[in-house]
């Protein structure tokens, strides 16, 4: 897996991974708030 210019690919992969982690964190926080709102 050797690319001639690995910088843009690495940047896009890091950006996608970071946005994925932020999305999962947001979904987790919303689920916790929603469940606490339901059970109270």
Short mmCIF file of N, CA and C in Angstrom, two decimals:
data_model
loop_
_atom_site.label_atom_id
_atom_site.label_comp_id
_atom_site.label_asym_id
_atom_site.label_seq_id
_atom_site.Cartn_x
_atom_site.Cartn_y
_atom_site.Cartn_z
N UNK A 1 0.85 -1.20 0.00
CA UNK A 1 0.00 0.00 0.00
C UNK A 1 0.88 1.25 0.00
N UNK A 2 1.67 1.43 -1.04
CA UNK A 2 2.50 2.64 -1.12
C UNK A 2 1.88 3.61 -2.10
N UNK A 3 1.54 4.79 -1.61
CA UNK A 3 0.96 5.81 -2.48
C UNK A 3 2.03 6.84 -2.82
N UNK A 4 1.98 7.41 -4.04
CA UNK A 4 2.96 8.44 -4.41
C UNK A 4 2.86 9.68 -3.53
N UNK A 5 1.63 10.06 -3.15
CA UNK A 5 1.46 11.22 -2.27
C UNK A 5 0.48 10.85 -1.16
N UNK A 6 1.00 10.36 -0.02
CA UNK A 6 0.13 9.86 1.04
C UNK A 6 -0.47 10.95 1.93
N UNK A 7 -0.10 12.20 1.71
CA UNK A 7 -0.60 13.25 2.59
C UNK A 7 -2.10 13.50 2.46
N UNK A 8 -2.66 13.70 1.25
CA UNK A 8 -4.12 13.95 1.15
C UNK A 8 -4.93 12.76 1.61
N UNK A 9 -4.47 11.55 1.29
CA UNK A 9 -5.20 10.35 1.72
C UNK A 9 -5.21 10.25 3.24
N UNK A 10 -4.06 10.51 3.86
CA UNK A 10 -3.98 10.46 5.32
C UNK A 10 -4.88 11.52 5.94
N UNK A 11 -4.88 12.71 5.36
CA UNK A 11 -5.74 13.77 5.90
C UNK A 11 -7.20 13.39 5.80
N UNK A 12 -7.63 12.86 4.66
CA UNK A 12 -9.05 12.51 4.49
C UNK A 12 -9.42 11.37 5.43
N UNK A 13 -8.53 10.40 5.61
CA UNK A 13 -8.82 9.28 6.51
C UNK A 13 -8.94 9.79 7.94
N UNK A 14 -8.02 10.68 8.37
CA UNK A 14 -8.09 11.21 9.72
C UNK A 14 -9.35 12.04 9.90
N UNK A 15 -9.73 12.80 8.88
CA UNK A 15 -10.94 13.63 8.97
C UNK A 15 -12.17 12.74 9.09
N UNK A 16 -12.24 11.69 8.27
CA UNK A 16 -13.39 10.78 8.33
C UNK A 16 -13.46 10.08 9.69
N UNK A 17 -12.32 9.66 10.20
CA UNK A 17 -12.30 8.96 11.49
C UNK A 17 -12.71 9.91 12.61
N UNK A 18 -12.23 11.16 12.56
CA UNK A 18 -12.58 12.13 13.59
C UNK A 18 -14.07 12.46 13.55
N UNK A 19 -14.61 12.65 12.33
CA UNK A 19 -16.05 12.95 12.22
C UNK A 19 -16.88 11.74 12.66
N UNK A 20 -16.39 10.53 12.39
CA UNK A 20 -17.10 9.32 12.83
C UNK A 20 -17.12 9.24 14.35
N UNK A 21 -15.97 9.54 14.99
CA UNK A 21 -15.92 9.50 16.45
C UNK A 21 -16.82 10.57 17.05
N UNK A 22 -16.86 11.78 16.46
CA UNK A 22 -17.74 12.84 16.96
C UNK A 22 -19.19 12.44 16.80
N UNK A 23 -19.53 11.79 15.69
CA UNK A 23 -20.91 11.34 15.47
C UNK A 23 -21.33 10.28 16.48
N UNK A 24 -20.43 9.33 16.75
CA UNK A 24 -20.74 8.29 17.75
C UNK A 24 -20.87 8.89 19.14
N UNK A 25 -20.02 9.87 19.46
CA UNK A 25 -20.10 10.52 20.77
C UNK A 25 -21.40 11.29 20.90
N UNK A 26 -21.79 11.98 19.83
CA UNK A 26 -23.05 12.74 19.85
C UNK A 26 -24.24 11.80 20.02
N UNK A 27 -24.24 10.68 19.30
CA UNK A 27 -25.34 9.71 19.41
C UNK A 27 -25.38 9.13 20.83
N UNK A 28 -24.21 8.86 21.41
CA UNK A 28 -24.16 8.30 22.77
C UNK A 28 -24.71 9.30 23.78
N UNK A 29 -24.32 10.57 23.67
CA UNK A 29 -24.81 11.59 24.60
C UNK A 29 -26.31 11.77 24.44
N UNK A 30 -26.79 11.81 23.20
CA UNK A 30 -28.23 11.96 22.98
C UNK A 30 -29.00 10.76 23.53
N UNK A 31 -28.45 9.56 23.38
CA UNK A 31 -29.12 8.36 23.90
C UNK A 31 -29.18 8.40 25.43
N UNK A 32 -28.10 8.84 26.08
CA UNK A 32 -28.09 8.92 27.54
C UNK A 32 -29.10 9.96 28.02
N UNK A 33 -29.12 11.13 27.38
CA UNK A 33 -30.07 12.17 27.77
C UNK A 33 -31.50 11.70 27.54
N UNK A 34 -31.74 11.04 26.42
CA UNK A 34 -33.10 10.58 26.08
C UNK A 34 -33.56 9.51 27.06
N UNK A 35 -32.66 8.57 27.40
CA UNK A 35 -33.05 7.50 28.33
C UNK A 35 -33.29 8.07 29.73
N UNK A 36 -32.48 9.03 30.17
CA UNK A 36 -32.70 9.62 31.49
C UNK A 36 -34.00 10.42 31.49
N UNK A 37 -34.32 11.06 30.37
CA UNK A 37 -35.58 11.81 30.27
C UNK A 37 -36.77 10.86 30.30
N UNK A 38 -36.63 9.69 29.68
CA UNK A 38 -37.73 8.71 29.65
C UNK A 38 -37.93 8.09 31.03
N UNK A 39 -36.83 7.66 31.67
CA UNK A 39 -36.96 6.92 32.93
C UNK A 39 -37.24 7.83 34.11
N UNK A 40 -37.10 9.13 33.94
CA UNK A 40 -37.51 10.06 34.99
C UNK A 40 -38.90 10.57 34.69
#
